[in-house]
Each structure stands twice: as C-alpha cells, then as structure tokens.
Coordinates of N, CA and C in Angstrom, one line a residue:
M23 N 1.0 -1.1 -0.1 CA -0.7 -0.2 -0.2 C 1.0 1.4 0.0
R24 N 0.5 2.1 -0.7 CA 1.1 3.4 -0.9 C 0.5 4.8 0.1
T25 N 0.9 4.8 0.5 CA 0.7 6.1 1.8 C 0.7 7.0 1.0
F26 N 2.0 8.0 0.4 CA 2.4 8.6 -0.3 C 3.5 8.5 -1.0
T27 N 3.2 10.1 -1.6 CA 4.5 9.6 -3.2 C 4.9 10.5 -3.3
P28 N 6.0 10.6 -3.9 CA 7.1 11.7 -3.2 C 7.0 12.3 -4.5
F29 N 7.1 13.7 -5.0 CA 7.2 13.1 -6.1 C 7.9 14.8 -7.2
V30 N 9.7 14.2 -7.5 CA 10.6 14.7 -7.2 C 10.4 16.3 -8.3
G31 N 9.8 15.7 -9.4 CA 9.5 16.2 -10.9 C 8.5 17.4 -10.5
L32 N 7.8 16.8 -9.7 CA 6.7 18.6 -8.9 C 7.3 19.2 -8.2
A33 N 8.4 18.9 -7.3 CA 9.1 19.8 -6.4 C 10.4 20.5 -7.2
A34 N 10.7 19.7 -8.6 CA 11.2 20.9 -9.3 C 10.6 22.0 -9.8
L35 N 9.5 21.5 -10.6 CA 8.9 22.2 -11.0 C 7.8 23.8 -9.8
A36 N 8.0 23.1 -9.0 CA 7.5 24.3 -7.8 C 8.7 25.1 -7.3
A37 N 9.3 24.5 -7.9 CA 11.1 25.7 -7.3 C 10.9 26.2 -8.7
A38 N 10.3 25.7 -9.6 CA 11.1 26.8 -11.5 C 10.0 27.8 -11.5
A39 N 8.6 27.6 -10.7 CA 7.9 28.6 -10.7 C 7.9 28.8 -10.0
I40 N 8.6 29.2 -8.0 CA 8.6 30.0 -7.4 C 9.7 30.9 -7.3
L41 N 11.0 30.2 -8.5 CA 12.2 31.0 -8.2 C 12.0 31.8 -9.1
P42 N 12.4 33.3 -9.3 CA 12.9 33.8 -10.2 C 13.8 33.4 -11.3
A43 N 13.3 33.9 -12.7 CA 14.5 33.0 -14.2 C 15.9 33.6 -13.4
G44 N 16.9 32.5 -13.4 CA 18.0 33.5 -13.3 C 18.9 33.1 -11.9
A45 N 18.3 32.8 -10.8 CA 18.3 32.5 -9.7 C 18.5 31.5 -9.2
V46 N 18.9 30.8 -9.8 CA 19.5 29.5 -9.3 C 21.0 29.4 -9.8
S47 N 21.5 30.0 -11.0 CA 22.7 29.7 -11.4 C 23.2 31.8 -10.9
A48 N 22.8 32.7 -10.1 CA 23.2 34.1 -9.7 C 23.1 34.2 -8.7
G49 N 24.4 34.6 -7.7 CA 24.2 35.0 -6.2 C 24.6 33.1 -5.5
D50 N 24.2 33.3 -4.2 CA 24.8 32.0 -3.5 C 23.5 30.4 -3.8
P51 N 24.7 29.6 -4.4 CA 23.7 28.2 -4.6 C 23.1 27.7 -3.2
G52 N 23.7 28.3 -2.5 CA 23.3 27.2 -1.2 C 21.8 27.6 -0.6
K53 N 21.9 29.4 -0.6 CA 20.7 30.0 -0.6 C 19.1 29.2 -1.0
D54 N 19.7 29.3 -2.9 CA 18.6 29.2 -3.8 C 18.4 27.5 -3.6
A55 N 19.2 26.7 -3.4 CA 18.4 25.5 -2.7 C 17.7 25.2 -1.5
S56 N 18.5 26.2 -0.5 CA 17.7 26.1 0.9 C 15.8 26.4 0.4
L57 N 15.6 27.8 -0.2 CA 14.1 27.9 -0.5 C 13.7 26.6 -1.7
A58 N 14.3 26.2 -2.4 CA 13.4 25.0 -3.1 C 13.5 23.8 -2.3
S59 N 14.5 23.7 -1.3 CA 13.9 22.5 -0.4 C 13.0 22.9 0.6
A60 N 12.9 24.2 1.1 CA 11.5 25.2 2.1 C 10.4 24.2 1.7
R61 N 10.5 24.6 0.3 CA 8.9 24.6 -0.4 C 8.3 23.6 -1.2
A62 N 8.9 21.7 -0.2 CA 8.4 20.7 -1.2 C 7.0 20.7 -1.3
V63 N 6.5 19.8 -2.0 CA 5.0 19.5 -2.2 C 4.9 18.0 -2.6
L64 N 4.2 17.5 -1.8 CA 4.2 16.0 -2.1 C 2.7 15.8 -2.5
I65 N 2.5 14.8 -3.1 CA 1.2 13.7 -3.5 C 0.6 13.2 -3.0
C66 N 0.0 13.5 -2.3 CA -0.5 12.5 -0.6 C -2.0 12.5 -1.0
D67 N -2.2 11.2 -0.4 CA -3.8 10.7 -0.2 C -5.0 11.6 0.7
T68 N -5.6 11.3 0.9 CA -6.8 12.0 2.0 C -7.0 10.9 3.2
D69 N -6.7 9.5 3.1 CA -7.0 9.1 4.0 C -6.3 8.8 5.1
E70 N -6.8 8.5 6.2 CA -6.4 8.3 7.5 C -4.8 7.3 8.2
A71 N -4.4 6.7 6.8 CA -3.5 6.1 7.1 C -1.7 7.0 6.4
T72 N -2.3 7.1 5.0 CA -1.5 8.5 4.7 C -1.5 9.9 5.9
R73 N -2.6 9.7 6.8 CA -2.1 11.1 7.1 C -1.0 10.9 8.6
R74 N -1.5 9.5 9.4 CA -0.8 9.2 9.8 C 0.6 8.9 9.9
A75 N 0.9 8.3 8.1 CA 2.3 8.2 7.8 C 3.5 9.8 7.9
F76 N 2.2 10.6 7.0 CA 2.6 12.1 7.2 C 3.1 12.6 8.2
I77 N 2.1 11.8 9.3 CA 2.8 12.6 10.9 C 4.2 11.9 11.7
R78 N 4.4 10.3 11.1 CA 5.5 9.9 11.5 C 6.6 10.6 10.9
Q79 N 6.3 11.0 9.7 CA 7.8 11.4 9.0 C 8.4 12.5 8.9
H80 N 7.0 13.7 8.7 CA 7.2 15.6 9.2 C 7.2 15.6 10.6
G81 N 6.5 15.2 11.5 CA 6.0 15.7 12.8 C 5.5 16.2 12.4
A82 N 4.0 17.0 11.6 CA 2.9 17.9 11.8 C 2.0 17.2 10.8
P83 N 1.1 17.4 10.9 CA -0.4 16.7 10.0 C -0.1 17.5 8.6
P84 N -0.6 16.5 7.6 CA -0.5 17.3 5.6 C -1.3 18.9 5.9
V85 N -0.7 19.4 5.5 CA -1.7 20.7 5.1 C -1.4 20.5 3.7
F86 N -3.1 20.6 2.8 CA -3.3 20.2 1.8 C -3.0 21.8 1.1
V87 N -2.5 21.9 -0.5 CA -2.5 23.1 -1.2 C -3.1 22.7 -2.5
T88 N -4.0 23.9 -2.9 CA -4.3 23.6 -3.8 C -3.4 24.0 -5.7
A89 N -3.8 23.5 -6.4 CA -2.3 24.1 -7.4 C -2.4 25.6 -7.8
R90 N -3.6 26.1 -7.3 CA -3.5 27.6 -7.3 C -2.6 28.6 -6.0
E91 N -2.9 27.7 -5.5 CA -2.1 28.3 -4.0 C -0.6 27.8 -4.2
A92 N 0.5 26.7 -4.8 CA 1.1 26.2 -5.3 C 1.9 26.9 -6.4
L93 N 1.2 27.6 -7.1 CA 1.8 28.8 -8.3 C 2.0 30.1 -7.7
S94 N 0.9 30.2 -7.0 CA 1.1 31.8 -6.1 C 2.2 31.8 -5.5
V95 N 2.8 31.0 -4.8 CA 4.2 31.0 -4.0 C 5.4 32.0 -4.3
R96 N 5.5 32.7 -3.7 CA 6.4 33.8 -3.6 C 8.1 34.3 -3.4
P97 N 9.0 33.9 -3.7 CA 9.7 33.1 -3.1 C 10.1 34.5 -1.4
S98 N 9.8 35.0 -1.2 CA 9.7 36.5 0.1 C 7.8 35.9 1.1
D99 N 7.9 34.4 0.4 CA 6.7 33.6 1.5 C 7.8 33.2 2.5
P100 N 7.2 33.1 3.5 CA 8.0 32.8 4.8 C 7.8 31.0 4.5
A101 N 9.3 30.5 4.1 CA 9.5 28.8 3.9 C 8.4 28.3 4.8
W102 N 7.9 26.4 4.6 CA 7.4 25.5 5.2 C 8.0 24.9 6.1
N103 N 7.4 24.7 6.8 CA 8.1 23.8 8.5 C 8.3 22.2 7.5
A104 N 7.2 21.5 7.3 CA 7.1 20.6 6.8 C 6.7 20.5 5.1
P105 N 6.8 19.6 4.5 CA 6.8 19.8 3.1 C 5.0 19.7 3.0
R106 N 4.5 20.4 2.2 CA 2.6 20.2 1.5 C 2.5 19.2 0.7
C107 N 1.1 19.1 1.1 CA 0.6 18.0 0.1 C -0.4 18.4 -1.0
M108 N -0.6 17.5 -1.5 CA -1.5 17.7 -3.0 C -2.1 16.2 -4.0
T109 N -3.4 16.5 -3.9 CA -3.9 15.7 -4.2 C -3.9 15.6 -5.7
A110 N -3.9 13.8 -6.3 CA -3.5 13.7 -7.2 C -4.2 14.6 -8.6
R111 N -5.4 15.0 -7.8 CA -6.4 15.6 -9.3 C -5.6 17.5 -9.1
E112 N -5.4 18.0 -7.8 CA -4.8 18.9 -8.1 C -3.2 18.8 -9.2
H113 N -3.2 17.9 -8.6 CA -1.4 17.4 -9.0 C -1.6 18.0 -10.8
V114 N -2.7 16.8 -11.3 CA -2.9 17.4 -12.5 C -3.1 18.9 -13.4
R115 N -4.1 19.7 -12.3 CA -4.7 21.2 -12.6 C -3.0 21.7 -12.7
Y116 N -2.1 21.3 -11.7 CA -1.3 22.9 -11.3 C -0.1 22.0 -13.1
R117 N -0.2 20.3 -13.2 CA 0.7 20.8 -14.0 C -0.1 21.2 -15.3
E118 N -0.9 21.1 -16.0 CA -1.5 22.1 -16.9 C -2.0 23.6 -16.7
A119 N -1.6 24.1 -15.3 CA -1.7 25.0 -15.5 C -0.2 25.8 -15.4
A120 N 1.1 25.0 -15.2 CA 2.4 25.3 -15.2 C 3.0 24.9 -16.8
A121 N 1.9 24.2 -17.3 CA 2.4 23.9 -18.8 C 1.8 25.0 -19.7
T122 N 0.4 25.9 -19.7 CA 0.1 27.4 -20.2 C 1.3 28.2 -19.4
Y123 N 1.6 28.2 -18.2 CA 2.0 29.5 -18.2 C 3.4 29.4 -19.1
A124 N 4.2 28.2 -19.4 CA 5.4 27.7 -19.9 C 5.2 28.1 -21.7
A125 N 3.8 28.0 -22.0 CA 3.8 28.3 -23.2 C 3.6 29.8 -23.4
V126 N 2.8 30.0 -22.8 CA 2.7 31.9 -23.4 C 4.5 32.6 -22.5
R127 N 4.5 32.0 -21.6 CA 5.5 32.6 -21.7 C 6.8 32.5 -22.8

C-alpha cells in the first residue's frame, strides 16, 4: 500500500515556478537550494493511513494546497516547516497550469 508518493518532478517544477528566472545560476547557490527544498510538495492521499504516515515522517499533519496556491507562492513568502501535500487531481491541474504558463511565456 502506498501511503504517499513524493514526486521529485513536482518539487522541481514548483521550484522553477517559485524562483525567479536565473536565480539558481546567480548569487549564493546554497541559499537558492534551501529555498527550493523549503517548499517541497508531495502528492498525498486523503485517507487516515496517509495522515498517520505523514505525521510520523514529518512531525506535523499534512497541509493540502491547491494548484493555484502552489503557483502563487513567492520567494518572499515564509518557508514551510514540513512539505505540503497535493491531491493527484490538484497535481494534474498544477501541471496543466504550469504548461499553459510556459507556453504563454
């Protein structure tokens, strides 16, 4: 049984959306890496087993974010203490929105 699935690509895509263009190559690379890891997003189920596993691993209950909330995170926002969760359906919405944003840009 899978309790939750970390999706590394989602975290990388979120970091690309959060960080301004070129921030990874400019300035202090350690600072940029900590910003990207401070805003990790996992694809989680909403059942009780997933909640218990998340609490056991991260020390806090899962906080679910929508695709819109994930896309609206700015570098000036405070870092997250634990990764955020996103349902599989919200992840599809996030991918679609990120692809649309990339096509327009």
